[in-house]
Tab-separated table of C-alpha atoms in Angstrom:
chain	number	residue	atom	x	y	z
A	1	UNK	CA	-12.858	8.482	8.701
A	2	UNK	CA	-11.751	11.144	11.667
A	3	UNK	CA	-8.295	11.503	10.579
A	4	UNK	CA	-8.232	14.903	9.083
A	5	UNK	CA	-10.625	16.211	10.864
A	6	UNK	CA	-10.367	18.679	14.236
A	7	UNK	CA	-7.042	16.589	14.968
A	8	UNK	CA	-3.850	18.871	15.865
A	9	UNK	CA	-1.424	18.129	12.665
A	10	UNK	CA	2.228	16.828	14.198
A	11	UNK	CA	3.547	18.771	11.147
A	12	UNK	CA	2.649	22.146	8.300
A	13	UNK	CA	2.161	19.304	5.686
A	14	UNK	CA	0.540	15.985	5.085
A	15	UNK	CA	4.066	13.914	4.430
A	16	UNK	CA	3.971	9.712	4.480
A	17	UNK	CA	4.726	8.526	7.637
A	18	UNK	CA	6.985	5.223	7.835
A	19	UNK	CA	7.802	2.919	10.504
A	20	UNK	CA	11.452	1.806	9.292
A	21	UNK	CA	12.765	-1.811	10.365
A	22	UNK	CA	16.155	-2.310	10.578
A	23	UNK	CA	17.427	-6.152	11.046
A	24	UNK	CA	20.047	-7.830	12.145
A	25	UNK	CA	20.949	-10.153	8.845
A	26	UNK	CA	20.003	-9.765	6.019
A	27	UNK	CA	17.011	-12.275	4.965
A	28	UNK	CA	18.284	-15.017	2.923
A	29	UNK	CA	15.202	-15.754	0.746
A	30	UNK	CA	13.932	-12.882	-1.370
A	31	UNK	CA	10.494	-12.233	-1.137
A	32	UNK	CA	8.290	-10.268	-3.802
A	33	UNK	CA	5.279	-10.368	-2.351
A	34	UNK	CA	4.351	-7.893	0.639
A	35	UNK	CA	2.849	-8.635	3.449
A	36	UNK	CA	-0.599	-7.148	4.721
A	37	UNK	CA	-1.028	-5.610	7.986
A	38	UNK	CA	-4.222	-4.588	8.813
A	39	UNK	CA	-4.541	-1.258	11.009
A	40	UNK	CA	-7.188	0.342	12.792
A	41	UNK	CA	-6.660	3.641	10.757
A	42	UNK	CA	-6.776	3.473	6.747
A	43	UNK	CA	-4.233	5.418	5.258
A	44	UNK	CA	-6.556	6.363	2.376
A	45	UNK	CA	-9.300	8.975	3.479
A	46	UNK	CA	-12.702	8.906	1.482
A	47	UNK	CA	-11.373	11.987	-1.018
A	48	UNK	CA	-8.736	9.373	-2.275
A	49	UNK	CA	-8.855	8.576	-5.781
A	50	UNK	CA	-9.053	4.670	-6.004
A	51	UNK	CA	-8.401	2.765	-9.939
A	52	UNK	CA	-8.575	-0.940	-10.316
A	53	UNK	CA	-7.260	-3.014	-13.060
A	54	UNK	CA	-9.598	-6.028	-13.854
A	55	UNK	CA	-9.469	-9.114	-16.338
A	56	UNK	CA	-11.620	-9.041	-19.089
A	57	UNK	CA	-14.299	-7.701	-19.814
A	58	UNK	CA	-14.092	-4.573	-17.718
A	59	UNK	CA	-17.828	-3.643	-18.178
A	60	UNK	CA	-18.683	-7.299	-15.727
A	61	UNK	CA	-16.610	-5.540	-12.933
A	62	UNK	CA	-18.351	-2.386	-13.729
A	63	UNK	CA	-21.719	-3.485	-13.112
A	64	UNK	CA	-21.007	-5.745	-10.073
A	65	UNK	CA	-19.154	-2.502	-8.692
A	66	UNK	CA	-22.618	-0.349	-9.645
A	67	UNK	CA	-25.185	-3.028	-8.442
A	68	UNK	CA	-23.385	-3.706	-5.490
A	69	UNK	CA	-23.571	0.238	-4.672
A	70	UNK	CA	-19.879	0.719	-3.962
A	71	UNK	CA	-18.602	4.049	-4.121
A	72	UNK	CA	-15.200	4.008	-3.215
A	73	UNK	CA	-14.084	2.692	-6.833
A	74	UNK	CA	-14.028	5.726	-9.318
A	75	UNK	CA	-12.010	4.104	-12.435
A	76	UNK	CA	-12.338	0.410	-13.581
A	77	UNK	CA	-9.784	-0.757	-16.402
A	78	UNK	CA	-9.318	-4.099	-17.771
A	79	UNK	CA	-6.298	-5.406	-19.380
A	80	UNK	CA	-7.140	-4.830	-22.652
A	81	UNK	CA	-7.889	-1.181	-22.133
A	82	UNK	CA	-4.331	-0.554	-20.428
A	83	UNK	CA	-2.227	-2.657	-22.920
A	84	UNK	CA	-3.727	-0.501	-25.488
A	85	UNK	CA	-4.317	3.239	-24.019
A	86	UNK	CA	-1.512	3.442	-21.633
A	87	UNK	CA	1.086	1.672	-24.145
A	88	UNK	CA	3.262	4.528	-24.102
A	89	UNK	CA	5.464	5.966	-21.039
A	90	UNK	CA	3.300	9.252	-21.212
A	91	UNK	CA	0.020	7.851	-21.058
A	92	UNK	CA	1.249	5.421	-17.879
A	93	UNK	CA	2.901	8.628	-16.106
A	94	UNK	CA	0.089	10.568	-16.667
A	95	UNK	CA	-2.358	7.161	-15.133
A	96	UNK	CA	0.058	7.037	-12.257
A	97	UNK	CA	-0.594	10.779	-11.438
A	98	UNK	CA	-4.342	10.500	-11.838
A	99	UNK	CA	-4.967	8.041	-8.496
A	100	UNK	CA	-4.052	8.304	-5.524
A	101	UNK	CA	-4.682	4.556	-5.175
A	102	UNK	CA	-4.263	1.264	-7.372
A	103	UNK	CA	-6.159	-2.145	-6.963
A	104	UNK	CA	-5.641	-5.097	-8.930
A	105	UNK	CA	-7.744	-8.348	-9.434
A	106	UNK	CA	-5.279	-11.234	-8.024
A	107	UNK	CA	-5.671	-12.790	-11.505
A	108	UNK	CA	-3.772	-10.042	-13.718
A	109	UNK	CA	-1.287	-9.084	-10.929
A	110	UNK	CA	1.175	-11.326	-13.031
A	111	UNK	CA	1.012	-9.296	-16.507
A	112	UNK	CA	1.232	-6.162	-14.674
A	113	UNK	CA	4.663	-4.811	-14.260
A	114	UNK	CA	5.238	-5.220	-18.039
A	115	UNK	CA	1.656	-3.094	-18.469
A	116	UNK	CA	2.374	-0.319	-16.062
A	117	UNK	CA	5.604	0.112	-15.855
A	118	UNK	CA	8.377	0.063	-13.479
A	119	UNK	CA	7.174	3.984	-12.087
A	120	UNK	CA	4.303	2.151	-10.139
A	121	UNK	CA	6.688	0.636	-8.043
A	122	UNK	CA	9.384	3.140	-7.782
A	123	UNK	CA	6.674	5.565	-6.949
A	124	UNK	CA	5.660	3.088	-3.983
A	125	UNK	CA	1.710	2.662	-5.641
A	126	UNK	CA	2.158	-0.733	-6.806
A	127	UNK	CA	-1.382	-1.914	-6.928
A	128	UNK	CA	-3.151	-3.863	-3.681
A	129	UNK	CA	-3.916	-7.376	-4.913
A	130	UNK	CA	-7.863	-8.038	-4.264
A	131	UNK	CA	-9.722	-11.089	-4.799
A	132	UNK	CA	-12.712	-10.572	-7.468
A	133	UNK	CA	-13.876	-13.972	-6.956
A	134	UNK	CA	-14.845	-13.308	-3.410
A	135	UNK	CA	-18.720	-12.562	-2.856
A	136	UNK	CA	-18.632	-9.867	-1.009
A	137	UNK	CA	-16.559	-7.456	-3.259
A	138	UNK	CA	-17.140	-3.693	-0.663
A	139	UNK	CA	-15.318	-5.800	2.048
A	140	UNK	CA	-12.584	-7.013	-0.132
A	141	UNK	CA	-12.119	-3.436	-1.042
A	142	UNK	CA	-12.475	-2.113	2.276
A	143	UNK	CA	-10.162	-4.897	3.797
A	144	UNK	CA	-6.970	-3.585	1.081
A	145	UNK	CA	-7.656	0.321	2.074
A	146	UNK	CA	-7.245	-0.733	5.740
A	147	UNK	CA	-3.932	-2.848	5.714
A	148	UNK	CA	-0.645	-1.100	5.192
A	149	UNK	CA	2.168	-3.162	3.085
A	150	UNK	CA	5.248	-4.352	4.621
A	151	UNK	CA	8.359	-5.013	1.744
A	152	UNK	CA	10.914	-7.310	2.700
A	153	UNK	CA	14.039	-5.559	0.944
A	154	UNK	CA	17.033	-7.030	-0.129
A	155	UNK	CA	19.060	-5.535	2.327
A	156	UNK	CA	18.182	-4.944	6.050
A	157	UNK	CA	16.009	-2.020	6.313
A	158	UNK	CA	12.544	-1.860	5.340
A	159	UNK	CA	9.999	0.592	6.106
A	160	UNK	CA	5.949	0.098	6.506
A	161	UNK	CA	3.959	3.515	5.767
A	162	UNK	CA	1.912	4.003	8.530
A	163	UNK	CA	-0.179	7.548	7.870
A	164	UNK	CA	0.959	10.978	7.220
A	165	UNK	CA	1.963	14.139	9.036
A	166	UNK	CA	-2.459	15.086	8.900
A	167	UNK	CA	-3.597	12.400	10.664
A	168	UNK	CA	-3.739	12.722	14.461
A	169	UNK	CA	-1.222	11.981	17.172
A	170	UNK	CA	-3.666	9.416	18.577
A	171	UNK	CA	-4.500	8.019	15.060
A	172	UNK	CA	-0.662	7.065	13.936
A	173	UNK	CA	-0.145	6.064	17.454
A	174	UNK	CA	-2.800	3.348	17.390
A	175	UNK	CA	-1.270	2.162	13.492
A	176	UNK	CA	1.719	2.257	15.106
A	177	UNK	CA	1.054	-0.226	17.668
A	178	UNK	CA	-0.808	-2.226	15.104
A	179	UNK	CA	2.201	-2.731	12.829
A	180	UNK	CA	4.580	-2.910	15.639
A	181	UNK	CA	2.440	-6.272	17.080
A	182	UNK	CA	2.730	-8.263	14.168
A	183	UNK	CA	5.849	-6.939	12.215
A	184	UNK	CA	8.191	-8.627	14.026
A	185	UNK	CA	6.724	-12.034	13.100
A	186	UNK	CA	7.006	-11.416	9.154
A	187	UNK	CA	10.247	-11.093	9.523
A	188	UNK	CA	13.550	-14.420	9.081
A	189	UNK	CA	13.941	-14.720	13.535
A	190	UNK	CA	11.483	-12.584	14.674
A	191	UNK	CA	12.252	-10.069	17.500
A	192	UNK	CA	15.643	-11.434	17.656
A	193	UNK	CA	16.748	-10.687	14.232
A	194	UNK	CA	15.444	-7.017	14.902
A	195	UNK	CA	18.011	-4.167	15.470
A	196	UNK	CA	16.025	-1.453	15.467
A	197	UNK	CA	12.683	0.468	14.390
A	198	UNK	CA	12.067	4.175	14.120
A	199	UNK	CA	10.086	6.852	12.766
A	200	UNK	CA	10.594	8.526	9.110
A	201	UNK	CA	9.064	10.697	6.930
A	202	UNK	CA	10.375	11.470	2.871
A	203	UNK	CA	12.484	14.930	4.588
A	204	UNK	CA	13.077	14.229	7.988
A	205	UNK	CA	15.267	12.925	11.005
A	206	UNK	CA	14.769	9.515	12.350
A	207	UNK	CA	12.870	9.151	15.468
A	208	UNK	CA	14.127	6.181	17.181
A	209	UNK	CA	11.080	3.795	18.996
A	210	UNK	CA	13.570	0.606	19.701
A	211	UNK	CA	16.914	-0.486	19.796
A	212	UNK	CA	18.375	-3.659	20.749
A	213	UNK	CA	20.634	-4.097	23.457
A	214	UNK	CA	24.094	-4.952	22.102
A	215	UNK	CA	25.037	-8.527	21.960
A	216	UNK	CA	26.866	-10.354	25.366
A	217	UNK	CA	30.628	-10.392	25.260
């Protein structure tokens, strides 16, 4: 992955980058499942730190990760492990902190939240959702780390990370246009129900990209 490498930095620091949707209306049917974008660039460099949370028993997981040769895995926890070493709030801060990355067998997404906490979420590193029972397990690993994660909110803005301040210009430019393609369609009316999009990171200014043309008298 080329993005940190000999590329000019936009900024001094490596801050998320988000491509912020504002709409129209707000949707009418809440939706609590994100939708995956795929994008040229993967947000998540090979120096990332990537946990996934497994059903049990952890050690099957383990060796399928190990025979398979797949590298880009460095913790493997099943459910019984968290519900019993990461019970208390400390132990599940101090897991959040550890990873820079979360990835979690589709078949214990549901028990979760009430596992991990709420932090995961509020801390925006709610785990990708995987499929284990697909054969080839490196390329439904690789095919999370490349898709960014767009989260309807309940309101009318939402926002899609699409790098950080160290990748380069030409880098967030092509995610950019990757997410900008299909976004639109995820959305209750498509291009019409979309007021405006622009660029934001955690401590600056928006950069607008698009506005729509006030509405005919």
């Amino acid at each position: 992955n080329g993005n940190k490498k000999g590329k000019k930095r936009l900024l001094g620091e490596d801050e998320p980058i988000s491509l912020i949707v504002t709409m129209k209306t707000i949707p009418a049917a809440k939706r609590t499942k994100p939708y995956k974008i795929s994008i040229p660039h993967s947000l998540f460099n090979d120096s990332k730190e990537v946990c996934m949370f497994v059903k049990d028993p952890q050690k099957e997981t383990k060796q399928r990760i190990l025979d398979n040769g797949i590298k880009n895995v460095h913790k493997v926890l099943g459910v019984t492990k968290l519900r019993k070493k990461y019970k208390e709030f400390e132990a599940k801060r101090k897991l959040l902190g550890s990873y820079d990355v979360f990835l979690a067998d589709a078949r214990v997404v549901p028990t979760l939240p009430r596992l991990i906490g709420k932090h995961f979420f509020t801390k925006k590193k709610q785990p990708l959702v995987i499929d284990l029972t697909k054969k080839n397990l490196q390329a439904e690993i690789d095919g999370a780390l490349n898709c960014t994660h767009l989260w309807v909110a309940q309101g009318t803005c939402s926002a899609v990370k699409i790098g950080d301040t160290g990748m380069s210009a030409e880098n967030l430019t092509e995610n950019i246009m990757a997410v900008v393609g299909v976004l639109p369609n995820k959305i209750p009316k498509k291009w019409e129900n979309v007021q405006s999009l622009e660029l934001k990171t955690p401590e600056s200014v928006s950069l607008p990209l698009y506005s729509a043309l006030p509405d005919a008298p």
